[in-house]
Coordinates of C-alpha atoms in Angstrom, one line a residue:
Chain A
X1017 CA -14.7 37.6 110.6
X1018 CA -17.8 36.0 111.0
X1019 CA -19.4 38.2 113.5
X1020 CA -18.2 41.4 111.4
X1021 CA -20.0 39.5 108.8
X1022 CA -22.9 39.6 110.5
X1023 CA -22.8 43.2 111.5
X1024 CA -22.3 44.3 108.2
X1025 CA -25.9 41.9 107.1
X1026 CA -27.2 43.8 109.9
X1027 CA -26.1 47.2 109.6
X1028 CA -27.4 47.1 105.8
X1029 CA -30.4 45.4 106.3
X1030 CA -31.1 48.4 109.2
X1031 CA -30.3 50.8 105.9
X1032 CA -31.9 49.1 102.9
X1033 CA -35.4 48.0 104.2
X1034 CA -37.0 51.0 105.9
X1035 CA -35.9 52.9 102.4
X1036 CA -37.5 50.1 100.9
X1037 CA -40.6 50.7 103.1
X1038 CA -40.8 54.2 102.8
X1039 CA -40.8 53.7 98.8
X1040 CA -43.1 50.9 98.7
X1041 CA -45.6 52.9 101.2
X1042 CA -45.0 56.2 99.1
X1043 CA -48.2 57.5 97.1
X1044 CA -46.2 58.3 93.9
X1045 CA -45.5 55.2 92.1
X1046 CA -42.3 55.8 90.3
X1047 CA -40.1 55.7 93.7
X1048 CA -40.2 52.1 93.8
X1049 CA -40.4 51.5 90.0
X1050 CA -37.2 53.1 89.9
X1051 CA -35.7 50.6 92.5
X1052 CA -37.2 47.7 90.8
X1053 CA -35.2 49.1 87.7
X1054 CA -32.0 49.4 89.2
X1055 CA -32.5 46.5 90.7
X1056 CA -32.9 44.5 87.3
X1057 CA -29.8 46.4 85.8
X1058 CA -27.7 45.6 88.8
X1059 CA -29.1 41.7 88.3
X1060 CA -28.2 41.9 85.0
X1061 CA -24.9 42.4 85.2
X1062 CA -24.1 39.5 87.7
X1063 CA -26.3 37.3 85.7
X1064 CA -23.7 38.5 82.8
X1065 CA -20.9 38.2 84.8
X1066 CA -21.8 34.5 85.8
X1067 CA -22.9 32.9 82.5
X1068 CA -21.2 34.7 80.0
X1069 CA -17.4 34.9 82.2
X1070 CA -15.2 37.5 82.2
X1071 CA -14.3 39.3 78.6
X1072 CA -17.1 39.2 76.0
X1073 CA -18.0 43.1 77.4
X1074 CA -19.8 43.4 74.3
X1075 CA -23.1 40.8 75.0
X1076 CA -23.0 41.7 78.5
X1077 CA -23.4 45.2 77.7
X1078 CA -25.8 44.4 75.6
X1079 CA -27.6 42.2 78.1
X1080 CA -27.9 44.8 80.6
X1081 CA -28.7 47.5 77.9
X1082 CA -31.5 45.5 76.4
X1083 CA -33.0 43.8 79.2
X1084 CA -33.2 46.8 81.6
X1085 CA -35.5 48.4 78.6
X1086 CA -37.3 45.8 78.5
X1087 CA -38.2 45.8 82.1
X1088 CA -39.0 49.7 81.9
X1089 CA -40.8 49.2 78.9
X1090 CA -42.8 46.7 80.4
X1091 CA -43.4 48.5 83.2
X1092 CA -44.6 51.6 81.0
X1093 CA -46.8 49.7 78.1
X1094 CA -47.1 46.0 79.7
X1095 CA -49.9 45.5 77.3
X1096 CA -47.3 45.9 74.3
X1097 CA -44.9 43.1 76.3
X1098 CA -45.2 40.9 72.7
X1099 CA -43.5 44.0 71.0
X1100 CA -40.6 44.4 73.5
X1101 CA -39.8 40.3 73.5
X1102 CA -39.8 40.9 69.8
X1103 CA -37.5 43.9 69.6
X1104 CA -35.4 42.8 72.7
X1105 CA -34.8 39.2 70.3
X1106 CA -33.8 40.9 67.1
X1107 CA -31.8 43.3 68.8
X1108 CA -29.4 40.5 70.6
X1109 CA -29.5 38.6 67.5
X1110 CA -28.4 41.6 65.7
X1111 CA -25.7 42.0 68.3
X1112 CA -24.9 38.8 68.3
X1113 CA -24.8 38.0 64.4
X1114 CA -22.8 41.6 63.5
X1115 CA -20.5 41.6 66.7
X1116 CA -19.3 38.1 65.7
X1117 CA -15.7 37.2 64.3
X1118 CA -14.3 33.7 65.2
X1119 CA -15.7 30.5 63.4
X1120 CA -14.1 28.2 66.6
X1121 CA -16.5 29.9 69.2
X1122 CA -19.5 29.8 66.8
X1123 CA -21.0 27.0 69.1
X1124 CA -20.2 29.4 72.3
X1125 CA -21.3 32.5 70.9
X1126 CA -24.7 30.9 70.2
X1127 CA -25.2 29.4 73.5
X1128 CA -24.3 33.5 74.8
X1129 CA -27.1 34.0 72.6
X1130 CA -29.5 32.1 74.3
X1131 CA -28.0 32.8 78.0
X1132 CA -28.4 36.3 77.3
X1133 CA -32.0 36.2 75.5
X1134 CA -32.9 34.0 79.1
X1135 CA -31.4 36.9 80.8
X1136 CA -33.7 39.8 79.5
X1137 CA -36.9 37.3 80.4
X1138 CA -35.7 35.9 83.7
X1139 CA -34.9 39.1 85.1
X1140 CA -36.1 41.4 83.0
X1141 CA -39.4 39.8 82.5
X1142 CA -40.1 38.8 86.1
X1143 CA -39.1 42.0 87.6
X1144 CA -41.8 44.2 86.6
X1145 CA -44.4 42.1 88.4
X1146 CA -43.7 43.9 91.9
X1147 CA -44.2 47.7 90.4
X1148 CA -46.6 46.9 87.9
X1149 CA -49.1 46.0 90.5
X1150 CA -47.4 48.4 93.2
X1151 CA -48.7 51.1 90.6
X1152 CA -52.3 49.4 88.8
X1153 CA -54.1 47.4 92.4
X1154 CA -56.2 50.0 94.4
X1155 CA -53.9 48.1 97.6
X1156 CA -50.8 47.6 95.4
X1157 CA -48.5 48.6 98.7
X1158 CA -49.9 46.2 100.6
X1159 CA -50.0 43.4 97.3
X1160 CA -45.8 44.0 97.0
X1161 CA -45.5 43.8 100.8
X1162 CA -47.5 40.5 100.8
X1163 CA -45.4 39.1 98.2
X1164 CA -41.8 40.2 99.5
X1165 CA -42.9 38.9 103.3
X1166 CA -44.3 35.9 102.1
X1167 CA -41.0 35.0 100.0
X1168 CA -39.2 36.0 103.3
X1169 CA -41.2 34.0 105.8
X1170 CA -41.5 30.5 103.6
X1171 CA -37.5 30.7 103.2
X1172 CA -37.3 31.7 106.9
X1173 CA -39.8 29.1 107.8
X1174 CA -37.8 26.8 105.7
X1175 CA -34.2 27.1 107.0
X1176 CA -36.1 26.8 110.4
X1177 CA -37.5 23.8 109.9
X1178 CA -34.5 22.2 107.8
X1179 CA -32.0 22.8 110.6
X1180 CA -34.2 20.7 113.3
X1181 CA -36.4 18.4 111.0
X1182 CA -34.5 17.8 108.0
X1183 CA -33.3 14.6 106.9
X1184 CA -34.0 14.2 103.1
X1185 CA -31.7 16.4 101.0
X1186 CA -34.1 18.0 98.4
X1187 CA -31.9 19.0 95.7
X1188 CA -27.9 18.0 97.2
X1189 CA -26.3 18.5 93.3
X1190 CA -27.6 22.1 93.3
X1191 CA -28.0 23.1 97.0
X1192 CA -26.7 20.8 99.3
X1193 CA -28.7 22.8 102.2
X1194 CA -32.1 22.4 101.3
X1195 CA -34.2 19.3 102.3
X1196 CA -37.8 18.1 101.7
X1197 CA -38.7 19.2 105.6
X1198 CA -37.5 22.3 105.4
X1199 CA -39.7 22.5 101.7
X1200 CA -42.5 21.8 103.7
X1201 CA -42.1 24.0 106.4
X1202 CA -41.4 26.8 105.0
X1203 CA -45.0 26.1 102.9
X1204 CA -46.7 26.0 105.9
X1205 CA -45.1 28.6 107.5
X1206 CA -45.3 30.7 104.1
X1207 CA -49.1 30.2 104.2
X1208 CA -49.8 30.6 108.0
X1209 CA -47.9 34.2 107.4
X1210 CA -50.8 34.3 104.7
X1211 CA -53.5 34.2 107.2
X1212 CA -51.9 36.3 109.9
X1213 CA -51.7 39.0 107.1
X1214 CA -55.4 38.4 105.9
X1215 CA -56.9 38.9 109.6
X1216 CA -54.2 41.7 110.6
X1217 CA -53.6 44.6 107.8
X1218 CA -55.0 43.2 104.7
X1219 CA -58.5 42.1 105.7
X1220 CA -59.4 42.6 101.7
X1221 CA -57.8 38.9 101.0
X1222 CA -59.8 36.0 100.9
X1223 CA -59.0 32.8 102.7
X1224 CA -58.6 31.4 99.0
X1225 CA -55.7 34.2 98.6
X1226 CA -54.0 33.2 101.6
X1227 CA -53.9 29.6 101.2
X1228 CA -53.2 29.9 96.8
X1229 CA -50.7 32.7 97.3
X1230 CA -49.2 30.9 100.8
X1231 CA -48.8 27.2 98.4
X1232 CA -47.3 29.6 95.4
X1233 CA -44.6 31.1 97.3
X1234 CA -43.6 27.7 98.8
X1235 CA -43.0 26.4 95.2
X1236 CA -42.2 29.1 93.4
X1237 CA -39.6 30.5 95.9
X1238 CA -37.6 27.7 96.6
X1239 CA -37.7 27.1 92.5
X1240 CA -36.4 30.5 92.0
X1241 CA -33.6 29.8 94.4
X1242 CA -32.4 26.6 93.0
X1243 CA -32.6 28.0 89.7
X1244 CA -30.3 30.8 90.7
X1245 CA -28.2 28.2 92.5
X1246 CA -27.9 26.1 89.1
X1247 CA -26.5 29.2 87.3
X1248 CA -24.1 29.9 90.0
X1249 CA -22.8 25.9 90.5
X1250 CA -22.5 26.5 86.8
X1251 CA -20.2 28.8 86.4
X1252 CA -19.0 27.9 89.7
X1253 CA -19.4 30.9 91.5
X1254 CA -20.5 30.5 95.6
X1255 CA -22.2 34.1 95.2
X1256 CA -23.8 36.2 92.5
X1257 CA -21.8 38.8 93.2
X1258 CA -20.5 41.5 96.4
X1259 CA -23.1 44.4 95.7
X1260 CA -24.7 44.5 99.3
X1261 CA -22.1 44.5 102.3
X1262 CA -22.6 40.9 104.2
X1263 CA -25.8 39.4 101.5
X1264 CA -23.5 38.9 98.5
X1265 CA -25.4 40.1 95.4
X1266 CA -28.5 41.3 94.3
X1267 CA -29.3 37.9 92.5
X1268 CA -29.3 36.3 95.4
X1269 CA -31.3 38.4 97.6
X1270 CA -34.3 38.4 94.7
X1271 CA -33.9 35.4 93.1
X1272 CA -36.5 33.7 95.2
X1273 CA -38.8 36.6 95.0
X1274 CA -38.4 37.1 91.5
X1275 CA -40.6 34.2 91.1
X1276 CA -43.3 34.7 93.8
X1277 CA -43.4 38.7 92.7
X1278 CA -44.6 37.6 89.1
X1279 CA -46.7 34.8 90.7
X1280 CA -48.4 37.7 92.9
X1281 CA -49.0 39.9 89.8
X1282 CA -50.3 37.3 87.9
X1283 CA -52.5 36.3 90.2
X1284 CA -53.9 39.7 91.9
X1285 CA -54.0 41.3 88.5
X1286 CA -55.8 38.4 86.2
X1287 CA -56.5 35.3 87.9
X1288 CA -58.3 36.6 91.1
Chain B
X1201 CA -30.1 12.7 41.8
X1202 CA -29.8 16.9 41.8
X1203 CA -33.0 17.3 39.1
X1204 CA -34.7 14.9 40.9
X1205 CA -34.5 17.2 43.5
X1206 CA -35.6 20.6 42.0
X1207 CA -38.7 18.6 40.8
X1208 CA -39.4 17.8 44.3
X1209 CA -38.7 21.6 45.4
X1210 CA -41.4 22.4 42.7
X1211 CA -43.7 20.1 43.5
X1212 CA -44.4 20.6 47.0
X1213 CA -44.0 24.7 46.1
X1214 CA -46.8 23.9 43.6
X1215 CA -49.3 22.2 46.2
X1216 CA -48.1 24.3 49.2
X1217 CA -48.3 28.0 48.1
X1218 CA -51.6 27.8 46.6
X1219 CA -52.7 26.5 49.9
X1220 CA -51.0 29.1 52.0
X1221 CA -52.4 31.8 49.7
X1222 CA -55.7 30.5 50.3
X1223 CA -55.6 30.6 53.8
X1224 CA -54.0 34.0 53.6
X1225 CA -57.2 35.5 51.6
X1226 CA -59.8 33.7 53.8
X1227 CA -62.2 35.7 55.3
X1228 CA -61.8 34.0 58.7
X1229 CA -58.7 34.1 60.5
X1230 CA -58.2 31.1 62.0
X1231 CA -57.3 28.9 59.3
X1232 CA -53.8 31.2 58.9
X1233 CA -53.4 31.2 63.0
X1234 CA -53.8 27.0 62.8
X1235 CA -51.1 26.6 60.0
X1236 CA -49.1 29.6 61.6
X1237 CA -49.1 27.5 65.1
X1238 CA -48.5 24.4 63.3
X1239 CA -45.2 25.8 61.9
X1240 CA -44.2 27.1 65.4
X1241 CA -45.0 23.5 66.9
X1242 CA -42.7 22.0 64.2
X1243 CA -40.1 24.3 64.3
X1244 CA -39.8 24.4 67.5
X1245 CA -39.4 20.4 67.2
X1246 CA -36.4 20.9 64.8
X1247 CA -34.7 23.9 67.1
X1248 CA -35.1 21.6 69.8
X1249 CA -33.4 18.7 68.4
X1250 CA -30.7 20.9 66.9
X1251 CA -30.0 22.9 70.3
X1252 CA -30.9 20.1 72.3
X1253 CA -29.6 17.6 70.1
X1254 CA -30.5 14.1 71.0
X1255 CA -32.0 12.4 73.7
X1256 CA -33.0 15.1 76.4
X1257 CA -37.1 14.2 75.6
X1258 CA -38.2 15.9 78.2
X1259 CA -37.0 19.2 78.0
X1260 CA -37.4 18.9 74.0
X1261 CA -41.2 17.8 75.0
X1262 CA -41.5 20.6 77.5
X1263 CA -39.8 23.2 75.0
X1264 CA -42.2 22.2 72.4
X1265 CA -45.3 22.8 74.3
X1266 CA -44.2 25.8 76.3
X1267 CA -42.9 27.2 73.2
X1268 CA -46.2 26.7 71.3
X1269 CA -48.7 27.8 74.1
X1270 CA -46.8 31.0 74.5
X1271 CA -47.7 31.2 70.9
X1272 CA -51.1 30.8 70.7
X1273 CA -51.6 32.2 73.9
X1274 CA -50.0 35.6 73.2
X1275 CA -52.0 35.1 69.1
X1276 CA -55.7 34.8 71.5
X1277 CA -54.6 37.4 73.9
X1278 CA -51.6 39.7 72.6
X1279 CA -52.1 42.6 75.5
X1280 CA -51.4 39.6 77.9
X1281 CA -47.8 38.8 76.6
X1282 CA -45.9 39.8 79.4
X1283 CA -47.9 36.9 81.6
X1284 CA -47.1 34.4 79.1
X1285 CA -43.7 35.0 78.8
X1286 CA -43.5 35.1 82.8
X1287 CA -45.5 31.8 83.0
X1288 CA -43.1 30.1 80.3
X1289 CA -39.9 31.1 81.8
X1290 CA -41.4 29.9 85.6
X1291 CA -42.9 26.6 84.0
X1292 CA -39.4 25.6 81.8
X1293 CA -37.6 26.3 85.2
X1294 CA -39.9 24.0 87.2
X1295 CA -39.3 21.5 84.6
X1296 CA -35.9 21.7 84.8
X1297 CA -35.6 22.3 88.4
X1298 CA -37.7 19.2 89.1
X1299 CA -36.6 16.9 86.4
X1300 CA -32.7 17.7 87.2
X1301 CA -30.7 14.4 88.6
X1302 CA -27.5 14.7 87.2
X1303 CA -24.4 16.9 89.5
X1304 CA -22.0 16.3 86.5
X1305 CA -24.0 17.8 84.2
X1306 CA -25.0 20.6 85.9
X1307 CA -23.6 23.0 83.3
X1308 CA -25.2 21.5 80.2
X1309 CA -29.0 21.6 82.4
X1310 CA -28.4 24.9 82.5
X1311 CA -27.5 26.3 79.1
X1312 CA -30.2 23.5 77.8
X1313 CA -32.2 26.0 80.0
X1314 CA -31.4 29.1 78.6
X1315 CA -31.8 27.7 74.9
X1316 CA -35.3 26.2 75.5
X1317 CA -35.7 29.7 76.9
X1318 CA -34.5 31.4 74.0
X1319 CA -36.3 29.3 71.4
X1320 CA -39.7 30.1 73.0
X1321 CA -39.6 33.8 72.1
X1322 CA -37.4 33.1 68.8
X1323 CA -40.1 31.2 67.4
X1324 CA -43.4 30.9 69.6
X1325 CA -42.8 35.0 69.8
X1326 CA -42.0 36.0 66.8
X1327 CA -44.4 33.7 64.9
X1328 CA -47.2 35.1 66.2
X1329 CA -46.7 38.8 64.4
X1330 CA -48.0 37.0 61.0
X1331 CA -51.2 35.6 62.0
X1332 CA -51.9 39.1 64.6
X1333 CA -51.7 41.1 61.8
X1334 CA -53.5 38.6 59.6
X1335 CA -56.3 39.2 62.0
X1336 CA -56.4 42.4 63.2
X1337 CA -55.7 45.0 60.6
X1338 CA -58.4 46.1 57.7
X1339 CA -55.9 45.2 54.8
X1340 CA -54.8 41.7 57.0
X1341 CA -53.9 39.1 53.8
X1342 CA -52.0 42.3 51.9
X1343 CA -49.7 43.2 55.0
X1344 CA -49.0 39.4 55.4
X1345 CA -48.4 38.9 51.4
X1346 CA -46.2 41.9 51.5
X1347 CA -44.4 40.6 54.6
X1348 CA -43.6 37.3 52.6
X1349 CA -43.3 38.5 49.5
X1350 CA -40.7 40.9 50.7
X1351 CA -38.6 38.4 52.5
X1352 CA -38.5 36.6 49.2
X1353 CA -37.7 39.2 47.1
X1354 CA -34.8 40.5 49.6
X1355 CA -33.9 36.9 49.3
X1356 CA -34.0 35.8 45.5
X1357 CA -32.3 39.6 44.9
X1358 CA -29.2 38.6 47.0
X1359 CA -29.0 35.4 45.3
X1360 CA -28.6 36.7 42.0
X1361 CA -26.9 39.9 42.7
X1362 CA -24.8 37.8 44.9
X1363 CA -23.4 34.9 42.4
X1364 CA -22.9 37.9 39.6
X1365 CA -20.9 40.7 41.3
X1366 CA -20.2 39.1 44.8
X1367 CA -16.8 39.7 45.9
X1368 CA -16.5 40.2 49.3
X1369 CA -17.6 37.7 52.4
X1370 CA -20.5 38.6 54.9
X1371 CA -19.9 35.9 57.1
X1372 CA -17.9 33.8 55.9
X1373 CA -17.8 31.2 59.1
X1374 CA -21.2 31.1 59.3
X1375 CA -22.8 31.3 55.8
X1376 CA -20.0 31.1 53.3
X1377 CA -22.5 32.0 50.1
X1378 CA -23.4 35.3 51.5
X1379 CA -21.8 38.7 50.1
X1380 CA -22.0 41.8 50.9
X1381 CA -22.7 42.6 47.0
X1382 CA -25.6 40.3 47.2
X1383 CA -27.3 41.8 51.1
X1384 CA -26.8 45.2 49.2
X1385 CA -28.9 44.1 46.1
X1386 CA -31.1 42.2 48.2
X1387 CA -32.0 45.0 49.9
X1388 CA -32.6 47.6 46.7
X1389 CA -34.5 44.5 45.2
X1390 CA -36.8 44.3 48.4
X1391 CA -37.3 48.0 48.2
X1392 CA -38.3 48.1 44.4
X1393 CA -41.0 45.1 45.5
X1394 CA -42.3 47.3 47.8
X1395 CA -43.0 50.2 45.3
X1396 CA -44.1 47.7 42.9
X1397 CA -46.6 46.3 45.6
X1398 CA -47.3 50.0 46.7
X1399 CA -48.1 51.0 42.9
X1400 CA -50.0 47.7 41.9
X1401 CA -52.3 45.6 44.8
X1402 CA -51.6 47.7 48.4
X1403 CA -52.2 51.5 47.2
X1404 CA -53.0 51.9 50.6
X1405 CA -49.2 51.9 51.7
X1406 CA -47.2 55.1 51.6
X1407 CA -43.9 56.0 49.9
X1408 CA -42.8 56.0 53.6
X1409 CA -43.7 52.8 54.0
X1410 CA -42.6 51.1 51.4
X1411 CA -38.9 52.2 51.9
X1412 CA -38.9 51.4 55.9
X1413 CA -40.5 47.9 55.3
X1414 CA -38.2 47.3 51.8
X1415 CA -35.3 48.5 53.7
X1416 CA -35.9 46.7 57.4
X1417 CA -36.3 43.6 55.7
X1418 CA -33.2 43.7 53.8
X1419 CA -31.5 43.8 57.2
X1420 CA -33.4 41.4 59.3
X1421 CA -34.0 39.0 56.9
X1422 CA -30.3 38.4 56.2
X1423 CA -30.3 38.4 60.4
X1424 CA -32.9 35.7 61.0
X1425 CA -31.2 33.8 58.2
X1426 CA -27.9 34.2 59.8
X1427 CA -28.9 33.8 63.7
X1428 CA -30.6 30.3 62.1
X1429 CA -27.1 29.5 60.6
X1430 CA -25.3 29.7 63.2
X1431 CA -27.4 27.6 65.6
X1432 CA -27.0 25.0 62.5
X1433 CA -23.4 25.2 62.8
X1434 CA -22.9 25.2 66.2
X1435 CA -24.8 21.7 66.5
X1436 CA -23.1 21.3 63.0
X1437 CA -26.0 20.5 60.8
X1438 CA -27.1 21.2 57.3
X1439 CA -30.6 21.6 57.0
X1440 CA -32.7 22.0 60.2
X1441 CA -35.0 19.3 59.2
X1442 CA -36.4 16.9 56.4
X1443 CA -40.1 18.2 56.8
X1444 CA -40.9 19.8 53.2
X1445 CA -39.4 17.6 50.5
X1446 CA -37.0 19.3 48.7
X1447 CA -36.6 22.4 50.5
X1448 CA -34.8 20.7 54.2
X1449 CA -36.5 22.0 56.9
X1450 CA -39.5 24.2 58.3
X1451 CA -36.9 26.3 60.1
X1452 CA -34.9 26.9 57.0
X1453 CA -37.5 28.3 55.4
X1454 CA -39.2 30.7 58.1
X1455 CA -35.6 32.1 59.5
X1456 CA -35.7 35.3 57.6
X1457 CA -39.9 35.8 57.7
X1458 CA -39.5 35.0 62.0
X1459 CA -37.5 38.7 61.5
X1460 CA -39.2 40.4 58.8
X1461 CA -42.8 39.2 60.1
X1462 CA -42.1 40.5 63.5
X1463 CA -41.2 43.7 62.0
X1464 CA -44.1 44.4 59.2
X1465 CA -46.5 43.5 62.7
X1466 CA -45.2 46.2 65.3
X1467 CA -44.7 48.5 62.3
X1468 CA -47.8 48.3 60.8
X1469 CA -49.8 47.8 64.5
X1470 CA -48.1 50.4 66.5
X1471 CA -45.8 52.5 64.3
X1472 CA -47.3 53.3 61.3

């Protein structure tokens, strides 16, 4: 079981990321903003399925429905992001204050509410980072395939790391894995990638890039897995979801890159 | 004990709406955008302590100056929204992420979470339509008095309509007072304010906007007013604060203008 396990990670990593490569590396634009889309919808509905349970079809439709418009509206007119936060809030309250029936879950359906209102943010917020500046930077391939292998090689570096230095437990409650070692490594690791990339295929980054973006990712990743983790111990779930054969689901492939991708937007886009 | 009341409600109308209308018809902006951030600040003190309820400083603290940063960073730069909202959802996480010790309470860190997350763009995002619109359009003070004053007339008009010919519950678990008789006259009262303000002090509004406006806030209005109900009820409270004597709290009284603000701003900014 465990080795077909494996083959399956294998056999649809070998699928999914030279198709992700091929979109990311693709002149037109909308290729990988369509991904990023789907993405957020698929994401959307585990995040639905995991903090709102089973039942209540009517918020989590309207959590995917409303937070995947966000994100392409976003991704369209990012400039009118106030506007879509505005109209994605009155809309779920709308939802929320006409669908509802039953005085006993009054406390329940307002914390929905607010889980679902979190949702269209977390995922639908932070997604758009990665094809907005795929689409606006003059290198936006190489900015989304700095931030996705960065993500990748500080959590690599840090399971590394973990497994032969670790000895203090970062965060046991939420993931009983992680330690304050394999946090560092994977910072240092996650920043050393950084350099390689500057002085190999993206010469345009500074040293400050490397080492800002490199220190980013090894906070902001790790925080974007331990905040998925929490919503998963939560509802008590071990995985997001089943959607990829072998990785479990889609929120847990991106959760960590979620973060970083809105760091790297942030930063290539207005704070460089 | 009851008149002694109403004097106080009339008293601290008396010195506050002079003051608010001055600051309305100032020629420079920022004395609305202070008291406009000031609200948010407070009422995001009282939805904190109601979701939050007690103890729990630091997320309260962190809600409360997440919530009103987004505000008055998304008021200074509007266009920039979608990097606020990003940075407050990845900062509240890092707060909670970091200042989590607790396994047992896993569940409550996390919809605590999702409500501090909520009340950011419920009131630091929606707040901000008043004071943009203040700013930026030619006719500023008129959109913003017609935004209030048609929350208030929606409001007052359901009242009355409502405690002569109600008969039939709107939500009867989460505001018992509210009929559909009275949302109904609320609404053609909002909409005969709107003419009347169309015909007398804002000529420059159209027939066609004076119906959309007159009838989009007899809808959200009663929302906001609901949707601020219910989070009352669910931490089962009366009034969401103590802050204006007489009239409960901030929160009570900005509910239905949150919605109806928001509205009158991306109407009048971007659909008009």
């Amino acid at each position: 079981l465990a080795s077909s396990n494996l083959l399956l990670r294998i056999l649809s990593a070998a699928v999914g990321l030279p198709l992700l490569a091929l979109l990311v590396f693709w002149r037109e634009p909308w290729g990988f903003a369509a991904v990023s889309l789907l993405a957020a919808a698929l994401a959307l509905v585990e995040y639905g399925a995991l903090t709102l349970g089973p039942g209540h079809r009517g918020p989590r439709a309207a959590l995917v429905v409303i937070g995947t418009a966000f994100a392409a509206a976003s991704y369209l007119r990012p400039q009118m992001a106030l506007l879509w936060a505005m109209a994605a809030l009155v809309l779920l309250s709308l939802a929320v204050v006409l669908g509802h029936r039953d005085l006993a879950d009054l406390p329940q359906a307002t914390h929905r509410l607010a889980l679902a209102g979190f949702g269209v943010i977390y995922v639908g917020g932070l997604v758009v980072g990665l094809p907005l500046m795929h689409r606006d930077l003059a290198d936006g391939s190489l900015w989304v395939t700095v931030a996705v292998a960065v993500t990748f090689a500080n959590d690599t570096g840090a399971y590394f790391v973990g497994r032969t230095l670790g000895r203090h437990k970062l965060a046991p409650d939420i993931s009983p894995g992680k330690t304050i070692e394999g946090a560092v490594g994977g910072l240092v690791v996650g920043v050393a990638f950084m350099f390689i990339a500057r002085a190999t295929f993206f010469p345009a980054l500074s040293a400050a890039d490397a080492a800002i973006i490199g220190v980013a990712a090894g906070v902001l990743g790790p925080t974007g897995d331990l905040l998925e983790s929490m919503l998963k111990r939560a509802a008590g779930a071990k995985d997001s979801g089943r959607l990829i054969p072998g990785h479990g689901g889609i929120l847990d492939r991106i959760d960590a890159v979620l973060f970083v991708g809105a760091f790297v937007y942030a930063y290539a886009v207005y704070l460089r």
